[in-house]
Coordinates of C-alpha atoms in Angstrom, one line a residue:
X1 CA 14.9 -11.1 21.0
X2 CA 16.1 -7.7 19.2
X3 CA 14.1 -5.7 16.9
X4 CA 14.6 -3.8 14.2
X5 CA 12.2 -0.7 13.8
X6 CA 12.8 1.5 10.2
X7 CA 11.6 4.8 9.5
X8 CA 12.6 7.2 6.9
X9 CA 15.4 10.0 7.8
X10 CA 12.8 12.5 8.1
X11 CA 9.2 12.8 7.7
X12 CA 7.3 15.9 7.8
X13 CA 3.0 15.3 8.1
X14 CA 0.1 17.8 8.6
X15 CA -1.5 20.3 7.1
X16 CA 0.5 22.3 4.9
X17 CA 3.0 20.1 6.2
X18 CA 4.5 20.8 2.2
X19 CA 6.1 24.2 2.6
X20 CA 9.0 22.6 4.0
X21 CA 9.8 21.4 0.3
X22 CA 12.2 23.8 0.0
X23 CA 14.3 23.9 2.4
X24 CA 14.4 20.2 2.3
X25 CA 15.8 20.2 -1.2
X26 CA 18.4 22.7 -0.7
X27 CA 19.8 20.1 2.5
X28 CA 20.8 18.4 -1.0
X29 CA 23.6 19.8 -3.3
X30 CA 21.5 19.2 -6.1
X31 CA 20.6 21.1 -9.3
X32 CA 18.2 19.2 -11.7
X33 CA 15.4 17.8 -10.3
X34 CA 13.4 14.8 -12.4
X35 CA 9.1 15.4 -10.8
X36 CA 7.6 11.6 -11.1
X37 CA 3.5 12.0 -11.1
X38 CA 0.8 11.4 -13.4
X39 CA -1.0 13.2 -16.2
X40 CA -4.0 13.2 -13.9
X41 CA -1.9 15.8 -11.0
X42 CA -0.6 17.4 -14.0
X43 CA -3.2 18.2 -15.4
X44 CA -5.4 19.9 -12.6
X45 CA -2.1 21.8 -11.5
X46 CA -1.2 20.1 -8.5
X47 CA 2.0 19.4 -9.7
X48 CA 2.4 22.8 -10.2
X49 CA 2.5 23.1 -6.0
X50 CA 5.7 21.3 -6.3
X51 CA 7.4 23.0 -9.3
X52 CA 7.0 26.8 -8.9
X53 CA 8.6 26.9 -5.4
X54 CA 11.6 25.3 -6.8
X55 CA 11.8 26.9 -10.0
X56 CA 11.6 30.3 -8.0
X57 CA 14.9 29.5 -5.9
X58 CA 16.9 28.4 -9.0
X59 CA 16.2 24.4 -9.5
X60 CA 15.8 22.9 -12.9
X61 CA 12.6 20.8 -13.0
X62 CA 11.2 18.1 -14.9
X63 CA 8.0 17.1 -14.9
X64 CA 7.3 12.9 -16.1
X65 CA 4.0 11.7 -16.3
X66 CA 4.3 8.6 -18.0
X67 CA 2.5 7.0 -15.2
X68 CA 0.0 4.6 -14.4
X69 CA -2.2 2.5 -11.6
X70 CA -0.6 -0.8 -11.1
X71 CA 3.1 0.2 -13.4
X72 CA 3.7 -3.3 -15.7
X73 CA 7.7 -3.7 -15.6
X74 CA 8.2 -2.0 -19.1
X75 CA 6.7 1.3 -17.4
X76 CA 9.5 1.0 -14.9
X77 CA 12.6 0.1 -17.5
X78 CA 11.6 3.2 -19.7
X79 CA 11.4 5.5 -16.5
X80 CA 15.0 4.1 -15.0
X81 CA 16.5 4.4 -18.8
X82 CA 14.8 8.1 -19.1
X83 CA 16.6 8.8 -15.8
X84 CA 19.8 7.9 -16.6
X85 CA 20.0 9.4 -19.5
X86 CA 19.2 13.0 -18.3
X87 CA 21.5 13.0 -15.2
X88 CA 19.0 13.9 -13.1
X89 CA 20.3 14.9 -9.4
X90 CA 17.3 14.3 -7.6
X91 CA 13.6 12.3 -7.9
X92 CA 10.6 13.6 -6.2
X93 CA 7.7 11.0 -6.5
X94 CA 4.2 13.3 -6.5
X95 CA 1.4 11.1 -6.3
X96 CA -0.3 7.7 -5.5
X97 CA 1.4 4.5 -4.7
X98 CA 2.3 4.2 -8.5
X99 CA 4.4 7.5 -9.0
X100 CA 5.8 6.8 -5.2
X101 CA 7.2 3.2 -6.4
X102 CA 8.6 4.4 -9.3
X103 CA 10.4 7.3 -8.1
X104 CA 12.1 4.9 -5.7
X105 CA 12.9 2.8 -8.7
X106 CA 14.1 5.7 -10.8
X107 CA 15.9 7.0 -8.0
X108 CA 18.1 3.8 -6.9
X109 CA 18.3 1.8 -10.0
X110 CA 19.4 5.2 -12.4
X111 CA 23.1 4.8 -11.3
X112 CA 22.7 0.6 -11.1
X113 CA 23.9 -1.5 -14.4
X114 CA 21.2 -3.9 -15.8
X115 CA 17.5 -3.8 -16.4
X116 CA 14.5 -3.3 -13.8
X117 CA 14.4 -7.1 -14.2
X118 CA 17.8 -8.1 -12.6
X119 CA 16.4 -6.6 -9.6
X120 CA 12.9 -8.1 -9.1
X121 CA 12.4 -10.5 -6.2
X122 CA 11.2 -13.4 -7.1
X123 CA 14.0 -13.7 -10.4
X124 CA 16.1 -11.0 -10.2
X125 CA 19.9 -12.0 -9.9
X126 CA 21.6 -8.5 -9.3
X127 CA 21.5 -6.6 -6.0
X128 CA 21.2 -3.3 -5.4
X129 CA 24.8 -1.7 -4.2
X130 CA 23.9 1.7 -3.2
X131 CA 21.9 4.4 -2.5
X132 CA 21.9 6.5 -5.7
X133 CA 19.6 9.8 -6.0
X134 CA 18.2 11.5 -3.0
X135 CA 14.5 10.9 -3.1
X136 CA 11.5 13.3 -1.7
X137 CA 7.8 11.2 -1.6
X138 CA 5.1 13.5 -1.4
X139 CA 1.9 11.3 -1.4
X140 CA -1.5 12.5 -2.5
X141 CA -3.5 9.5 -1.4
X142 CA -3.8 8.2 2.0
X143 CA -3.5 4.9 1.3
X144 CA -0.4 3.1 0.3
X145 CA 2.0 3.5 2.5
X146 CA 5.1 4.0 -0.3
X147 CA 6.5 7.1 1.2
X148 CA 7.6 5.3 4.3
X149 CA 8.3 1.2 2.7
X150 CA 11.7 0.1 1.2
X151 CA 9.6 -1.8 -1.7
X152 CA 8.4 -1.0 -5.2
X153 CA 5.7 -3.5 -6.9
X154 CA 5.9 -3.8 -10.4
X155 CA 2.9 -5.1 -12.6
X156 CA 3.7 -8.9 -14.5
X157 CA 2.5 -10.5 -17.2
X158 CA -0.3 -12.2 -14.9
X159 CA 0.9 -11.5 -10.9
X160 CA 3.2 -8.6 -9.5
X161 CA 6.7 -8.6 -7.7
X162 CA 8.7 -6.2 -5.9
X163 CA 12.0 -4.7 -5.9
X164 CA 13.1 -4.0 -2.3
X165 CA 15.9 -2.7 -0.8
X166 CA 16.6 -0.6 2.2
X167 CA 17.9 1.9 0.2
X168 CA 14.6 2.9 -1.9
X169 CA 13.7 4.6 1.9
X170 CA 12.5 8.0 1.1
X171 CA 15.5 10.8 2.0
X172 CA 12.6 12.7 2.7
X173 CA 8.5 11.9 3.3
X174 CA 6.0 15.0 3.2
X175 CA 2.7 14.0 4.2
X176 CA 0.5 16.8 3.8
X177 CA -3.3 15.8 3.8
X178 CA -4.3 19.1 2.0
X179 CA -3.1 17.3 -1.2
X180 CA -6.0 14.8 -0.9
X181 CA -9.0 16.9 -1.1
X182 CA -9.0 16.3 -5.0
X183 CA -8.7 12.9 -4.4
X184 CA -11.9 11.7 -6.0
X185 CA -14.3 9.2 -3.8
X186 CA -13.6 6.0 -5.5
X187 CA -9.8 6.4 -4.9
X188 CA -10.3 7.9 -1.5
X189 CA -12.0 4.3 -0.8
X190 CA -9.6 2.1 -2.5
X191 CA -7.0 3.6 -1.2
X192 CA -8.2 4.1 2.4
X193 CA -9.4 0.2 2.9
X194 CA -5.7 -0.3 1.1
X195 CA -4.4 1.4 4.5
X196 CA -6.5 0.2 6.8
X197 CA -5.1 -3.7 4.9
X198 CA -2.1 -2.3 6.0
X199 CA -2.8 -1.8 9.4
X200 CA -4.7 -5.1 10.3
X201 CA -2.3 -6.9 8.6
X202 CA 1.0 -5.6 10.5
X203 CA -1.1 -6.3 13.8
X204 CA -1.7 -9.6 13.2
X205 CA 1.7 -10.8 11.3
X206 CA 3.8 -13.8 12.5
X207 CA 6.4 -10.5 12.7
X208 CA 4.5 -8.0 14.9
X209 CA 6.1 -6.1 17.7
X210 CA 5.3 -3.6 20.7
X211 CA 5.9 -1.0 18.0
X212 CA 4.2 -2.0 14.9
X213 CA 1.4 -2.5 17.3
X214 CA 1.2 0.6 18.5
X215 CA 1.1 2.1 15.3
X216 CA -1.3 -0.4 13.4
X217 CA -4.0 0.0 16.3
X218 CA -4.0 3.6 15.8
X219 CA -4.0 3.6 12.2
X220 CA -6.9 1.4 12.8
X221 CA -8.6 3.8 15.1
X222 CA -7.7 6.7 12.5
X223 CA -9.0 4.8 9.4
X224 CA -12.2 3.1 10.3
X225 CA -13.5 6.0 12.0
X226 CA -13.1 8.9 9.1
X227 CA -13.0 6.9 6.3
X228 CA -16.6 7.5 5.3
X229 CA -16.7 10.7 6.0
X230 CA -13.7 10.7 3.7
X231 CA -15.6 9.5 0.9
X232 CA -18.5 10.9 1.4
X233 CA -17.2 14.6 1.6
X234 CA -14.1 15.0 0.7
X235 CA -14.1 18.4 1.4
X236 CA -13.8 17.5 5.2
X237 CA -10.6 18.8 6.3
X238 CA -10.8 16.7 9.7
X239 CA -11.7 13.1 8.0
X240 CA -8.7 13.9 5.4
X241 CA -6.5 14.5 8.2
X242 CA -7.0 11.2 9.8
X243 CA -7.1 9.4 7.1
X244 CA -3.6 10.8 6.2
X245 CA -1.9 10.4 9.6
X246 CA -3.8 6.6 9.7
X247 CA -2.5 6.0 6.2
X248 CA 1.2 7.1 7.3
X249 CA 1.0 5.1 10.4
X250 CA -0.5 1.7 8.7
X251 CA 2.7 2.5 6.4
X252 CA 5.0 2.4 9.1
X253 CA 3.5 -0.5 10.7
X254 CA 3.2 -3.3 7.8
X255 CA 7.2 -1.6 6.4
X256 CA 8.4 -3.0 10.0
X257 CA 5.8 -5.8 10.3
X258 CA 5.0 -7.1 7.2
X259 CA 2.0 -7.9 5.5
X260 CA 0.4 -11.0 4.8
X261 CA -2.1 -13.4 3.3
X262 CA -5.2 -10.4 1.7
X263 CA -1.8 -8.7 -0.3
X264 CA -0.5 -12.5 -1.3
X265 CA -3.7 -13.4 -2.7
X266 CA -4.5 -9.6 -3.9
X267 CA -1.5 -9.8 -6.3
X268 CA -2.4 -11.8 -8.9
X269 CA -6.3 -9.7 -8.8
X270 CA -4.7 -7.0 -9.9
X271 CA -1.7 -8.5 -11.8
X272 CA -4.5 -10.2 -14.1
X273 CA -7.5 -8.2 -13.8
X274 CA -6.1 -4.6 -13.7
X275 CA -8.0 -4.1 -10.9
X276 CA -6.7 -1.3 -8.0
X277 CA -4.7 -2.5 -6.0
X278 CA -6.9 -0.9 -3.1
X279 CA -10.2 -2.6 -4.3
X280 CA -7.7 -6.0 -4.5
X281 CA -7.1 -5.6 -1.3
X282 CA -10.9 -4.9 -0.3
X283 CA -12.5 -7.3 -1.8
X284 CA -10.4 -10.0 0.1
X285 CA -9.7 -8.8 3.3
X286 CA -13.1 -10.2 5.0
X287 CA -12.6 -13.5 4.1
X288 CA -9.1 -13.9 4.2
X289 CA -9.8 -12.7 8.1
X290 CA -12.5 -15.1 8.6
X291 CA -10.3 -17.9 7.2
X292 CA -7.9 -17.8 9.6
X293 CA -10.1 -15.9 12.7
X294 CA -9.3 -19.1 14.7
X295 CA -5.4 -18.1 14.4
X296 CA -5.9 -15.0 16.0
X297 CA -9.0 -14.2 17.9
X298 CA -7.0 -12.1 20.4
X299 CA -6.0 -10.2 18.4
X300 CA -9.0 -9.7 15.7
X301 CA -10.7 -8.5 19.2
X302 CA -7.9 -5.5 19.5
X303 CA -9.0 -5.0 16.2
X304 CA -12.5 -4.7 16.8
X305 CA -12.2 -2.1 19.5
X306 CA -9.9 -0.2 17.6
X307 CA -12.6 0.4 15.1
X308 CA -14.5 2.0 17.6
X309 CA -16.8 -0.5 19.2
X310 CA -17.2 -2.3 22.7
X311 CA -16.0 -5.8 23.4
X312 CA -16.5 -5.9 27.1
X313 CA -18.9 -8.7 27.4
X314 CA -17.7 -10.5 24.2
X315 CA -15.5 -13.6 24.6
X316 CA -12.4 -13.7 21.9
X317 CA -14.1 -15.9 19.8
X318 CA -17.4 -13.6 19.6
X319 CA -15.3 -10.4 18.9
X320 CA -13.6 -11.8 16.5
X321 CA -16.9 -12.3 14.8
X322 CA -18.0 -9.5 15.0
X323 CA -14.6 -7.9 13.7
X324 CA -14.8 -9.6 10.4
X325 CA -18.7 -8.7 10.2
X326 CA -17.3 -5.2 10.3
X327 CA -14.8 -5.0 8.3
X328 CA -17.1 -6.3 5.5
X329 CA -19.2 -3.9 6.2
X330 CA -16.9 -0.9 6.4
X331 CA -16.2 -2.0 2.1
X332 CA -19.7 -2.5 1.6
X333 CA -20.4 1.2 3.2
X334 CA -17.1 2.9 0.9
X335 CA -19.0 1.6 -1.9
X336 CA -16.6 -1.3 -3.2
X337 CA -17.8 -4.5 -4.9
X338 CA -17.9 -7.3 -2.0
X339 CA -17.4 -10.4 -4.1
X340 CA -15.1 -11.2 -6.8
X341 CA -18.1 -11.4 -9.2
X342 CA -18.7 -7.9 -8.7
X343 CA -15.3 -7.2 -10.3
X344 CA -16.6 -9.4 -13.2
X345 CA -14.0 -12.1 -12.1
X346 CA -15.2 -15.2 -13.5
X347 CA -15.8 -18.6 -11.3
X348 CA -12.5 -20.0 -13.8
X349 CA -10.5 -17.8 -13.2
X350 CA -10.1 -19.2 -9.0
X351 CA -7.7 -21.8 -9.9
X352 CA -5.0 -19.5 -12.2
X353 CA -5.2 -16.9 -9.4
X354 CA -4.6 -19.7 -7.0
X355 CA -1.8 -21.0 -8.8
X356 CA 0.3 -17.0 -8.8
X357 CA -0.6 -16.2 -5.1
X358 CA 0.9 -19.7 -3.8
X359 CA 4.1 -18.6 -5.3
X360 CA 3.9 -15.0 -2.8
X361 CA 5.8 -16.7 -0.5
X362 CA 7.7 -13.8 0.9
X363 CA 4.3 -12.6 1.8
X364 CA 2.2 -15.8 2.8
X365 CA 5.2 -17.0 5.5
X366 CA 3.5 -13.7 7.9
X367 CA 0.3 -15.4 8.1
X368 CA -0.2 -16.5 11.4
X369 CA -1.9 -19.4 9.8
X370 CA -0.1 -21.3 7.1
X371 CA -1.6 -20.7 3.9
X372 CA -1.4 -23.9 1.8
X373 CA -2.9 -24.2 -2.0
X374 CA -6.2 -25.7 -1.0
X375 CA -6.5 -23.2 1.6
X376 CA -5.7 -20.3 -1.2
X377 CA -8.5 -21.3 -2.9
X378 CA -10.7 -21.8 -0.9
X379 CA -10.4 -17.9 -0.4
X380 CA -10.9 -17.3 -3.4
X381 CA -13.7 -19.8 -3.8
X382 CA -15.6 -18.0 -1.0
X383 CA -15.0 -14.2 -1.9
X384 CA -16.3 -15.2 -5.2
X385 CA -19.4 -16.8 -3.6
X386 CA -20.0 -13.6 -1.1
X387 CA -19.6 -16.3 1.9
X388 CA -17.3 -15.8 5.1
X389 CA -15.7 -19.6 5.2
X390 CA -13.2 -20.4 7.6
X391 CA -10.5 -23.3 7.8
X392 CA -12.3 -26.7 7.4
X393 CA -15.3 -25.8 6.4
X394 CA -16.8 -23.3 3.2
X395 CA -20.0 -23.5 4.7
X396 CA -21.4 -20.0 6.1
X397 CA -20.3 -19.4 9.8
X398 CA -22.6 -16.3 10.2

């Protein structure tokens, strides 16, 4: 059976891996240039890294900041009417996953009829066309993944949805780990255990492959071994580079691979909690993984060594175990609540979230166990309890 493997045109990663900015814009007959960040990069000049160079060589710049963590949909309709309006020639998204997705958006949807809306996934009834603006991504996290994806998530009224579209692939990616070091260390957490999500996800999707594999295990290997160091110092040039390379790779491996059942059920978290998207993710990935361990001990063993530790004289079913033991600790030692309560989600609430992550089904259909409703909740139940539960039965396994 074929596979098809998608990577952006041209990516450029490593330290100081940003002077090629220049000469990647002027591959583009472009003029006016339209900088999506936030007021936070703005404001403590790193925007300014992006600007200047082009300014200097004759491009008009423009720098928009109305952005923020998890974008609700009328964040993305003002951005896409802003950009059509000014003719802008060219998006460059500066920033975390936020700024990323909506430069895509801006960059696609400016010369596309209709509302953000018509375009969403799950009720959208237009389809994107073509390609639009040329689009630079230029993360400063290592964590989402949205400089290398074909997808931008879009805050609801209590859940999220996506647009996606092959199209909203960076021109260009610049993945430059220097930009990190301001990254402060609750972000560098939430959005490193948002990658390293990435990563164990692709490898155990219903739509892995010999490629995504290979890129998911080493995003592992890069992410679970620096990450602390990454939050504890961020000053640690090494730690950031691994994290950003491990961050790029988990991106690359869930685009082609898909994630699955900790983003379905991390959705509605953030879609009705405002909670990061990263800390979503963290809060639910040890007991999504030991709710459906028995699906995939093999490979929850892979994933074990990866992080860095020794499964020799473990059967499957042990290192597997062990594996989700570990990745609840790895959250627990970045510092990020380990139960739902900790997030000051309320034992209530279960059933509403239940009822929005059922209907990720785009998402859930990559488990490699089917995810019914009871099973949802049950999730749920036990992530707000603080208990590891697997399939037929919520009692504590270890």
């Amino acid at each position: 059976m074929s596979e098809k493997i998608t990577f952006p045109p041209v990516s450029f990663t490593g330290w100081d891996s940003l002077s090629h900015l220049v000469d990647e814009v002027n591959r583009f007959e472009v003029k006016k240039i339209l900088v999506i960040t936030d007021p936070f990069l703005k404001n403590i000049g790193l925007t300014n890294k992006i600007v200047e160079p082009l300014e200097k060589v004759g491009y008009i710049t423009e720098v928009y900041t109305e952005v923020v963590p998890e974008p609700p949909l009328a964040i993305g309709e003002k951005l896409v009417a802003y950009t059509r309006e000014h003719q802008f020639d060219m998006v460059i998204g500066v920033g975390g996953g936020s700024a990323l997705d909506l430069a895509k958006l801006a960059g696609v949807l400016a010369s596309h009829e209709g509302s953000v809306a018509d375009y969403l996934n799950l009720t959208g009834t237009k389809e994107i066309t073509h390609k639009g603006l040329p689009k630079i991504l230029i993360p400063t996290t290592s964590g989402t993944g949205s400089e290398v994806t074909n997808i931008s998530v879009l805050s609801l009224e209590t859940t999220k949805d996506v647009v996606t579209h092959d199209y909203l692939i960076a021109d260009v990616a610049i993945v430059d780990p220097a930009l990190t070091i301001s990254l402060p260390p609750k972000v560098t957490a939430a959005t490193g255990v948002d990658a390293l999500t990435h990563a164990v996800e692709a490898y155990i999707s219903k739509n892995a492959s010999p490629v995504s594999d290979a890129l998911a295990l080493q995003a592992i290997r890069l992410i679970s071994n620096s990450i602390r160091t990454a939050v504890s110092n961020g000053e640690d040039k090494q730690a950031r580079t691994d994290m950003s390379y491990g961050s790029y790779l988990a991106g690359l491996a869930f685009f082609n691979a898909g994630v699955a059942g900790v983003h379905a059920l991390a959705y509605p978290i953030g879609g009705q909690f405002h909670i990061a998207h990263g800390d979503s993710n963290a809060v639910l990935l040890p007991y999504v993984m030991g709710y459906i361990r028995q699906s995939c001990e093999k490979r929850m063993k892979d994933i074990y060594e990866a992080m860095g530790f020794s499964a020799v004289n473990l059967s499957q079913e042990e290192a597997s175990y062990k594996c989700v033991d570990e990745l609840k600790r790895l959250v627990e030692d970045v510092n990020i609540p380990s139960t739902l309560q900790g997030f000051n989600i309320t034992e209530d609430a279960l059933e509403s979230l239940t009822k929005d992550a059922i209907e990720q089904k785009r998402i859930l259909a990559r488990s490699p166990m089917p995810l019914l409703r009871e099973d949802i909740l049950s999730i749920y139940k036990a992530a707000f309890e603080g208990k590891i539960a697997e399939k037929n039965s919520l009692e504590k396994i270890h």
